Amino acid sequence: MAQREYNFTGIETKWQGYWEGCGLFYTDDTKKKDKFYCLVMFPYPSGTLHVGHGRNYIIGDVVARYKMMKGYNVLSPIGWDAFGLPAENAAIKGGTHPAAWTHKNIKAMKHQLHRWGVGYDWDREITSCNPDYYKWTQWIFLKLYENDLAYKKKAAVNWCPSCSTVLANEQVVDGCCERCDSPVRQRDLVQWFFRISDYAQKLLDDLSLLEGWPERVKTMQANWIGRSEGVRIDFRLEGSGEILPCFTTRSDTLYGVTFVSLAPEHPVIEQLVIGSQREGEVMAFVERARNQGMVERTAEDAVKEGIFTGMYVINPVNNTKVPLWVGNYVLMEYGTGAVMGVPAHDQRDFLFAKKYHLPVKAVIQPEGESFDAEAMKEAFTCEGVLVNSEAFNGMPNTRAMVAIAEHLETKGLGKRTVTYRLRDWLISRQRYWGTPIPIIYCETCGTVPVPESQLPVLLPEEIEFLPQGMNPLAKIDLFVNTTCPKCAAPAKREVDTMDTFVDSSWYFLRYLSPKDNNQPFDKKKVNVWLPVDQYIGGVEHAILHLLYSRFITKALYDLDFIGCKEPFHHLFTQGMIIKNGAKMSKSKGNVVSPDVLIEKYGADTQRLYTLFIGPPQKDAEWNDRGVPGAHRFLNRLWQKVVEFEESYAKVGRTQIDMQKLPPKAKAIYRQTNQTIKKITDDLDTSWHFNTAIASIMELLNNIDSFKVVAPRNTEEELEFRVFRYSMETILLLMAPFVPHICEELWEAMGHKPSIFHNKWPEYDKDAIQEEEVEIVIQVNSKVRSHISVPVDISDENLKERVMIDESVILCMKGKTEVKTIIIPKKLVNIVVK
């Protein structure tokens, strides 16, 4: 009888329909089972997916299916991060409404996810651009506003002239817009912020709770938060006595200050120079410096530039008058935006002082040595003892840091403090396609939050996309003009929308009650399901989405809306799949379409090759020539099972007694159990899917050499039982990786669907122990022979067995044994002379 062919198209369509029909991925909240919340970062619907995108979703699907077989109540939801600039830019270029463009892409991407066989609880699907979602994003804004965690102020902000909008610091990469790569400029604008800086220390401290996060990501967040311990020193402006605070981590160098420099963004500059002879020159420099990229300004080899303001400040410890400058290398994001210049002991200050002929005053020297400060070729940054520092002379500089800080505090001239690099989260965007900020401006009542009962503030559908620099919402009278919720007088709406990272900072909560019209999330469900057990996504979100989500979670926790401090228990950051040495992109022409592969080889082939290409934590090079190899393996698996399709009903499943098995069957049984252990360990810890698949391939190779036949007698039946056990085990182990073919073959072996209703196989602990081990024999550390011995052989008996080996006898002829070194189960080394 001819065997069935591997019709992957029909098989995959069949089982995708079955999973949807039986609700395989539907999550019942009422089940009394251990929960497992498996979450992949929800995609932005910017178009169709390529195979590089697929790695993320396939990995998540493997984990969800594995945990399902391990007996967990698995929650695996999906949704769409659907607001943002790409949709609006597409509308401007192509004349398509952002909503139409977005929903068209969602439809295409959903189809692709279904074809991959990636399973989700689609009943929980969310779309961030829909009013039933962004209503609750607005609610979160209001709660932060009510608790002084959302505020509006004029500030120097990052402006992308191409996208015509403001960017948060985290969205500026190497001085350019992360979205369009245009150089970012600085502007002073009134904007909305979230007080994430209030949570800097909590965000830092609680990194210790994230044991399941990669150290790399935790380090990136710690560095971005940037905690610095130091002293705020109160310099006084000459003439007015107004305080100009400077932050420093080097209070030991305070007596060596020869100038103070302000960041170009510092708000005090304009006040200081207005009406002065230097106003025009200073403000021109400020404008030029602010339009330099941050990388250009702060790189070690960047040119240090500045301008004298014409003003002086007074050093509080010695009343020395020093000039006040503006320096392009000073950042408003660090400390107070004003730094004390100590050229003798800071290389940047040294270069700045030399360029502008400012004094260099040494206050730290090596013990027992002295040098001429004006003759210095570079700053002295090593430890030493203080000089030229009055009462602190002769004191080691590390002790002087504390002593001078205490002196400043005692005299009321400064205060020990902690500062952070992290700045408040700028959430305003001057674009249409985003969540409207629920604020109203009234001439009488001022800034008024929209009442919760009036949410959502709907985004108008009729929109005209304007030239660069124009906010589309500002021109829609029906949206802008409203009435004040307090006094009912005519009022104006806020026309800025929220950064899309606000939408994505809480979506994992909405999945728990996506259809609830009365609240954003059910606290009871949140406290059951959170934190997310396994979060999967790219490392590029380390200081954007991941940091923002931690902040929002902590704020909601402090406001008693949820009962967990951290959103994600374990985090996995997958590597990229690249082609021709570069990230896949249409512009590079190296995109591999999954649709073409699925048509030719099937979804399981694509899944298998994606998982087999390399460790998922690392980048991997896609090679089209490797795909047919994955397909050939699935064909071999198919043929091996269906070859005996008529025999499975005749020879049922029974307990196997390993001791009664013939040698070849025993070896297959042992390897099968060893494979169970290896793959279970891989899926529980390292996620080395590639080596797990390689182990299954090796097992199938050995089953091929087993030469089993359709049973005709008792011995053949015994061997067939081992074959059946091993093939069923392979299907169970492979099911999370290639689910369609495993479902079909599981049914072919006489089982009812679904294979995912079966328990993950457990290995026989006795079976995985080898009865014999191979020992390497060395004489004077050179390999001379190999022998097989019982695994539990004693050292004494092992040595006796080694000494009668012909190679050993030959090597020892005429020589004397000095000693014998035995490494159990590995080698014996005989030292002779």
XYZ file of C-alpha atoms in Angstrom, residues 201-754:
554
model
C 15.777 55.418 42.810
C 12.926 52.889 42.898
C 13.603 51.946 39.295
C 17.262 51.501 40.183
C 16.752 49.624 43.457
C 14.168 47.245 42.045
C 16.469 46.030 39.297
C 17.544 43.585 42.010
C 14.052 42.054 41.845
C 14.484 41.218 38.159
C 16.431 37.980 38.514
C 14.963 36.697 35.257
C 16.217 39.650 33.190
C 19.422 39.666 31.127
C 22.220 41.447 32.964
C 22.853 43.458 29.817
C 19.399 45.039 29.944
C 19.606 45.779 33.664
C 22.974 47.428 33.135
C 21.586 49.546 30.288
C 18.759 50.750 32.511
C 21.068 51.434 35.451
C 23.374 53.470 33.211
C 20.458 55.402 31.726
C 19.075 56.236 35.177
C 22.631 57.313 36.013
C 22.778 57.773 39.771
C 25.588 60.079 40.960
C 26.390 60.907 44.583
C 27.910 64.323 45.110
C 27.433 67.825 46.469
C 25.273 70.733 45.344
C 27.449 73.807 45.832
C 25.889 77.267 46.005
C 27.934 79.694 43.912
C 26.672 83.299 44.120
C 26.312 85.674 41.201
C 28.506 88.714 41.711
C 26.493 91.813 42.394
C 23.077 90.220 42.964
C 23.965 87.452 45.377
C 21.563 85.174 43.487
C 22.410 81.499 43.982
C 23.646 79.467 41.016
C 23.850 75.848 42.201
C 26.454 73.509 40.707
C 26.528 69.745 41.188
C 29.846 67.923 41.490
C 31.088 64.485 42.451
C 34.517 66.010 43.140
C 34.108 68.368 46.086
C 37.817 67.737 46.827
C 38.687 69.985 43.846
C 36.543 72.952 44.894
C 39.556 75.172 45.683
C 40.808 74.614 42.129
C 37.786 76.162 40.381
C 38.842 78.812 37.860
C 35.547 79.173 35.972
C 31.925 77.973 36.019
C 30.161 76.884 32.850
C 26.472 76.629 32.000
C 24.762 74.285 29.558
C 23.464 76.139 26.485
C 19.943 75.048 27.482
C 20.173 76.576 30.975
C 17.135 78.862 31.507
C 19.134 81.453 33.485
C 21.323 82.482 30.525
C 18.794 84.710 28.812
C 17.962 86.437 32.109
C 21.652 87.112 32.796
C 22.620 88.639 29.477
C 19.423 90.407 28.446
C 20.155 94.071 27.854
C 23.909 93.577 28.192
C 26.552 94.324 25.571
C 27.192 90.598 25.195
C 23.531 89.572 24.708
C 23.657 89.123 20.936
C 26.961 87.258 20.913
C 26.018 84.950 23.786
C 22.551 84.105 22.469
C 23.949 83.408 18.991
C 26.396 80.933 20.521
C 23.598 79.355 22.581
C 21.465 78.852 19.476
C 24.364 77.318 17.548
C 25.377 75.022 20.422
C 21.828 73.836 21.011
C 21.522 72.837 17.382
C 24.599 70.645 17.604
C 23.922 66.951 18.107
C 24.497 65.607 21.623
C 27.116 63.183 20.337
C 28.891 66.023 18.535
C 28.901 68.089 21.723
C 29.895 65.442 24.264
C 32.270 63.068 22.483
C 35.719 62.886 24.061
C 37.398 64.171 20.909
C 34.761 66.842 20.239
C 35.913 70.455 20.105
C 35.168 72.164 23.422
C 33.625 75.544 22.677
C 32.272 78.286 24.906
C 31.577 81.955 25.393
C 32.044 84.284 28.363
C 28.750 85.726 29.618
C 30.369 88.835 31.050
C 29.245 87.753 34.525
C 31.165 86.354 37.505
C 30.294 84.008 40.350
C 31.787 83.702 43.823
C 33.352 80.448 45.040
C 31.729 79.881 48.465
C 34.794 78.396 50.216
C 37.321 81.154 49.467
C 35.220 83.998 48.002
C 37.277 83.895 44.799
C 35.639 85.582 41.815
C 35.562 83.302 38.740
C 34.122 83.974 35.253
C 30.793 82.472 34.192
C 30.854 80.835 30.768
C 28.510 78.865 28.531
C 30.090 75.619 27.311
C 28.864 73.331 24.557
C 30.104 70.260 26.427
C 27.888 70.918 29.487
C 24.550 69.080 29.527
C 21.333 70.311 31.087
C 20.452 66.647 31.654
C 23.241 66.235 34.212
C 23.048 67.721 37.693
C 21.887 71.335 37.656
C 23.119 72.221 34.175
C 25.967 74.238 35.728
C 29.413 72.767 36.352
C 32.474 74.105 38.100
C 35.555 74.199 35.889
C 38.654 72.617 37.464
C 41.174 72.504 34.575
C 43.978 70.946 36.626
C 41.907 67.852 37.459
C 39.385 67.332 34.642
C 40.529 66.780 31.078
C 37.543 68.457 29.429
C 37.966 71.509 31.651
C 41.709 71.433 30.918
C 41.167 71.563 27.153
C 38.539 74.284 27.553
C 40.860 76.392 29.759
C 43.799 76.072 27.364
C 41.616 77.068 24.408
C 40.363 80.230 26.144
C 43.473 81.023 28.209
C 41.807 80.455 31.572
C 43.907 79.830 34.716
C 44.906 76.319 35.778
C 45.179 75.852 39.540
C 46.389 72.517 40.953
C 44.851 71.453 44.268
C 45.796 67.743 44.240
C 49.344 66.414 43.860
C 51.031 63.072 44.368
C 52.203 62.726 47.972
C 55.740 64.059 48.317
C 55.744 65.650 44.867
C 54.824 68.992 43.388
C 54.367 70.349 39.886
C 53.793 73.633 38.095
C 50.111 73.834 37.176
C 50.708 76.215 34.282
C 53.191 73.748 32.757
C 50.772 70.815 32.842
C 50.252 68.993 29.533
C 47.080 67.253 30.708
C 44.812 67.119 33.755
C 45.994 65.203 36.833
C 43.132 62.826 37.633
C 44.838 60.345 39.963
C 44.512 60.214 43.743
C 46.819 62.356 45.858
C 46.879 64.924 48.656
C 45.371 68.400 48.729
C 47.400 71.565 48.215
C 46.317 75.188 47.854
C 43.164 74.231 49.776
C 43.588 76.132 53.048
C 42.596 74.002 56.079
C 42.382 70.853 53.952
C 46.016 70.899 52.775
C 47.815 67.584 53.209
C 44.593 65.613 53.430
C 44.168 62.622 51.064
C 41.713 63.700 48.408
C 39.323 60.804 49.119
C 39.007 62.003 52.730
C 38.779 65.606 51.584
C 35.659 64.820 49.546
C 33.816 64.046 52.773
C 35.453 66.794 54.845
C 34.725 69.583 52.344
C 31.143 68.362 51.887
C 30.642 68.467 55.664
C 32.169 71.964 55.779
C 29.771 73.215 53.091
C 26.756 71.783 54.888
C 27.859 73.233 58.247
C 28.264 76.694 56.731
C 25.027 76.469 54.734
C 26.950 76.753 51.469
C 25.905 73.455 49.923
C 24.361 70.066 50.525
C 25.264 66.483 49.853
C 22.812 65.139 47.327
C 22.128 62.497 44.718
C 21.398 63.341 41.121
C 20.253 61.204 38.211
C 20.808 61.269 34.494
C 17.179 60.246 34.023
C 14.955 63.162 33.095
C 11.171 63.374 33.170
C 9.355 61.601 30.358
C 8.303 64.056 27.663
C 4.990 62.720 26.332
C 3.680 65.571 24.119
C 3.595 65.012 20.376
C 2.492 67.582 17.813
C 0.822 64.996 15.618
C -2.669 63.730 14.855
C -2.370 59.949 15.074
C -2.097 59.480 18.822
C -4.112 59.464 22.036
C -5.576 62.941 22.695
C -4.405 64.420 25.989
C -7.554 64.845 28.148
C -6.996 68.461 29.211
C -9.103 71.597 28.643
C -7.962 75.219 28.953
C -10.391 77.763 30.349
C -9.681 81.502 30.703
C -11.388 81.487 34.088
C -10.557 78.067 35.535
C -7.147 77.541 33.943
C -6.017 74.003 33.177
C -8.914 71.579 33.739
C -8.754 67.780 33.407
C -11.531 66.172 31.393
C -13.929 64.380 33.800
C -13.707 60.585 33.668
C -17.387 60.453 32.693
C -16.510 62.307 29.456
C -13.828 59.848 28.366
C -12.791 59.024 25.780
C -11.822 62.320 24.198
C -12.322 61.078 20.672
C -9.826 61.633 17.923
C -11.746 63.284 15.045
C -11.980 61.156 11.919
C -12.125 64.011 9.408
C -8.609 65.410 9.205
C -6.546 67.490 6.821
C -2.828 66.776 6.862
C -0.960 70.042 6.889
C 2.514 71.107 5.808
C 5.472 70.482 8.050
C 5.412 72.154 11.432
C 1.619 72.371 11.674
C -0.281 70.338 14.249
C -3.317 68.930 12.383
C -5.600 68.867 15.439
C -5.079 72.575 16.066
C -6.986 73.396 12.851
C -10.116 71.348 13.655
C -12.542 73.764 15.285
C -15.019 71.050 16.274
C -12.269 69.354 18.255
C -10.551 72.413 19.712
C -13.620 74.373 20.799
C -15.451 72.955 23.795
C -16.882 74.022 27.150
C -15.196 74.082 30.518
C -16.277 71.141 32.713
C -16.162 73.445 35.762
C -17.862 76.687 34.693
C -19.405 75.745 31.327
C -17.717 78.717 29.645
C -16.180 78.391 26.192
C -12.826 76.653 26.391
C -10.106 75.024 24.270
C -8.871 71.446 24.168
C -5.246 70.408 24.352
C -4.210 69.658 20.766
C -1.064 67.637 21.471
C -1.346 63.862 21.517
C 0.566 61.389 23.659
C 3.767 59.609 22.808
C 2.908 56.093 21.623
C 5.091 54.694 24.390
C 2.332 55.741 26.795
C -0.044 53.390 24.938
C 2.402 50.503 25.191
C 3.375 51.142 28.813
C 0.311 49.336 30.205
C -1.160 47.108 27.461
C -0.226 43.909 29.305
C -2.792 44.933 31.952
C -5.593 45.442 29.437
C -5.226 41.898 28.101
C -6.638 40.641 31.400
C -10.050 42.312 30.884
C -10.051 43.669 27.306
C -13.820 44.035 27.010
C -14.425 45.711 30.362
C -16.182 49.023 29.688
C -16.104 50.175 33.309
C -12.425 49.987 34.199
C -9.058 49.670 32.428
C -8.250 46.415 34.204
C -9.598 44.167 36.928
C -7.355 44.477 39.996
C -8.151 40.941 41.142
C -7.108 39.506 37.791
C -3.998 41.686 37.702
C -2.953 40.380 41.092
C -3.380 36.800 39.862
C -1.660 37.099 36.476
C 1.041 39.693 37.043
C 3.912 39.935 36.822
C 4.103 38.512 33.304
C 5.950 35.202 33.643
C 7.812 35.435 30.353
C 8.203 38.552 28.236
C 9.841 38.261 24.817
C 11.096 41.111 22.658
C 14.037 43.074 21.315
C 16.836 44.545 23.409
C 16.350 47.856 21.573
C 13.478 48.568 23.986
C 15.692 48.422 27.096
C 15.541 52.138 27.925
C 12.276 52.982 26.182
C 9.313 50.657 26.502
C 10.756 48.496 29.280
C 11.691 51.455 31.477
C 8.405 53.259 30.851
C 6.383 50.118 31.612
C 8.227 49.690 34.899
C 7.458 53.309 35.811
C 3.735 53.084 35.012
C 3.472 49.798 36.920
C 5.132 51.343 39.974
C 2.933 54.445 39.809
C -0.235 52.316 39.593
C 1.053 50.213 42.496
C 1.679 53.293 44.641
C -1.833 54.556 43.824
C -3.236 51.165 44.926
C -4.676 50.222 41.546
C -2.578 47.041 41.273
C -0.666 44.823 43.669
C 2.657 44.276 41.906
C 5.743 46.490 41.694
C 7.228 45.070 38.495
C 5.457 44.142 35.248
C 7.714 41.383 33.865
C 9.258 38.544 35.862
C 11.421 37.014 33.132
C 12.620 38.851 30.037
C 14.078 37.249 26.924
C 15.682 39.428 24.259
C 16.052 37.583 20.976
C 18.774 38.328 18.467
C 18.032 39.598 14.986
C 17.950 37.476 11.886
C 20.152 39.186 9.324
C 20.825 38.545 5.652
C 23.950 39.419 3.704
C 25.405 40.769 6.925
C 22.691 43.372 7.531
C 19.344 43.755 9.263
C 16.491 42.897 6.917
C 14.909 45.955 5.331
C 13.246 46.844 2.042
C 15.808 49.560 1.399
C 18.638 46.993 1.527
C 16.746 44.534 -0.662
C 17.455 41.631 1.698
C 13.958 40.919 3.026
C 12.879 37.263 2.973
C 9.115 36.856 2.659
C 7.580 34.119 4.821
C 4.641 33.865 2.421
C 6.870 32.584 -0.387
C 8.533 30.061 1.929
C 5.228 28.793 3.278
C 3.875 28.300 -0.225
C 6.921 26.261 -1.215
C 7.839 24.413 1.994
C 5.148 25.018 4.601
C 4.998 26.915 7.892
C 6.599 24.108 9.890
C 9.678 24.240 7.685
C 10.028 27.963 8.248
C 9.502 27.507 11.994
C 12.058 24.694 12.155
C 14.732 26.589 10.228
C 14.123 29.769 12.252
C 14.655 27.843 15.487
C 17.565 25.789 14.164
C 19.492 28.725 12.683
C 21.359 29.431 15.945
C 20.965 30.305 19.630
C 17.927 32.610 19.807
C 19.752 35.085 22.063
C 22.208 35.899 19.266
C 21.986 37.401 15.808
C 21.894 34.795 13.072
C 22.532 34.899 9.328
C 19.653 33.675 7.175
C 20.775 31.305 4.420
C 18.181 30.338 1.822
C 20.095 27.122 1.116
C 19.430 25.917 4.661
C 15.642 25.899 4.282
C 15.394 22.771 2.062
C 17.422 20.861 4.648
C 14.806 21.610 7.296
C 12.099 20.495 4.882
C 13.937 17.218 4.171
C 14.080 16.445 7.879
C 10.319 16.917 8.222
C 9.794 14.617 5.228
C 11.976 11.974 6.905
C 9.979 12.311 10.098
C 6.762 12.005 8.113
C 7.895 8.912 6.216
C 9.197 7.196 9.346
C 5.811 7.480 11.080
C 3.444 6.756 8.185
C 5.579 3.785 7.070
C 3.994 1.776 9.891
C 0.590 3.468 9.976
C -1.247 0.130 9.776
C 0.794 -1.403 12.606
C -0.018 1.106 15.363
C -3.523 -0.267 15.885
C -2.126 -3.828 16.185
C 0.638 -3.040 18.656
C -0.626 -0.850 21.465
C 1.277 1.184 24.039
C 2.535 -0.791 27.017
C 5.051 -0.281 29.803
C 8.579 -1.079 28.633
C 10.890 -3.144 30.817
C 14.335 -1.975 29.781
C 16.071 -5.035 31.200
C 14.197 -7.320 28.799
C 15.167 -5.372 25.698
C 17.710 -6.620 23.178
C 20.874 -4.449 22.944
C 19.859 -2.237 19.989
C 16.385 -1.616 21.368
C 17.862 -0.858 24.774
C 20.236 1.711 23.226
C 17.334 3.451 21.421
C 15.251 3.450 24.608
C 18.133 4.967 26.565
C 18.827 7.664 23.940
C 15.131 8.548 23.799
C 15.068 9.204 27.528
C 18.329 11.119 27.391
C 16.786 13.285 24.656
C 13.734 13.982 26.815
C 16.014 15.179 29.603
C 18.139 17.353 27.335
C 15.232 19.087 25.628
C 13.359 19.596 28.891
C 16.469 21.163 30.397
C 16.891 23.364 27.303
C 13.305 24.621 27.400
C 13.394 25.200 31.151
C 16.682 27.093 31.239
C 18.867 27.974 28.273
C 16.361 28.032 25.366
C 18.935 26.495 23.055
C 16.287 25.388 20.584
C 18.919 24.727 17.946
C 20.750 22.114 20.027
C 17.450 20.617 21.164
C 16.414 20.099 17.535
C 19.850 18.666 16.751
C 19.342 16.078 19.527
C 16.042 14.996 17.979
C 17.669 14.736 14.559
C 20.382 12.525 16.035
C 17.778 10.326 17.707
C 15.869 9.935 14.430
C 19.114 8.984 12.663
C 19.707 6.207 15.164
C 16.101 5.033 14.870
C 16.696 4.773 11.099
C 19.650 2.470 11.751
C 17.546 0.437 14.182
C 15.909 -1.178 11.122
C 12.586 -1.921 12.782
C 9.992 -3.864 10.798
C 6.263 -4.460 11.042
C 6.095 -7.026 13.873
C 5.590 -10.716 13.059
C 6.854 -12.346 16.251
C 7.405 -11.588 19.923
C 10.936 -10.189 19.554
C 9.944 -7.953 16.636
C 6.903 -6.780 18.607
C 9.139 -5.841 21.546
C 11.399 -3.841 19.258
C 8.367 -2.222 17.609
C 7.082 -1.105 21.023
C 10.395 0.687 21.591
C 10.152 2.206 18.108
C 6.599 3.376 18.772
C 7.594 4.825 22.149
C 10.528 6.686 20.604
C 8.507 8.100 17.686
C 5.690 9.233 19.972
C 8.286 10.877 22.175
C 9.798 12.677 19.177
C 6.361 14.005 18.213
C 5.686 15.236 21.750
C 9.103 16.879 21.955
C 8.810 18.450 18.503
C 5.205 19.597 18.881
C 5.997 23.095 20.228
C 8.509 23.604 17.401
C 6.557 22.215 14.418
C 2.986 21.789 15.657
C 1.110 21.047 12.423
C 3.026 17.965 11.313
C 3.169 16.638 14.871
C -0.614 16.933 15.244
C -1.131 15.044 11.987
C 1.356 12.282 12.818
C 0.033 11.973 16.383
C -3.390 11.289 14.895
C -1.822 8.858 12.404
C -0.420 6.861 15.309
C -3.954 6.341 16.613
C -4.340 9.176 19.120
C -7.140 11.675 19.507
C -6.273 15.314 18.926
C -4.848 17.521 20.167
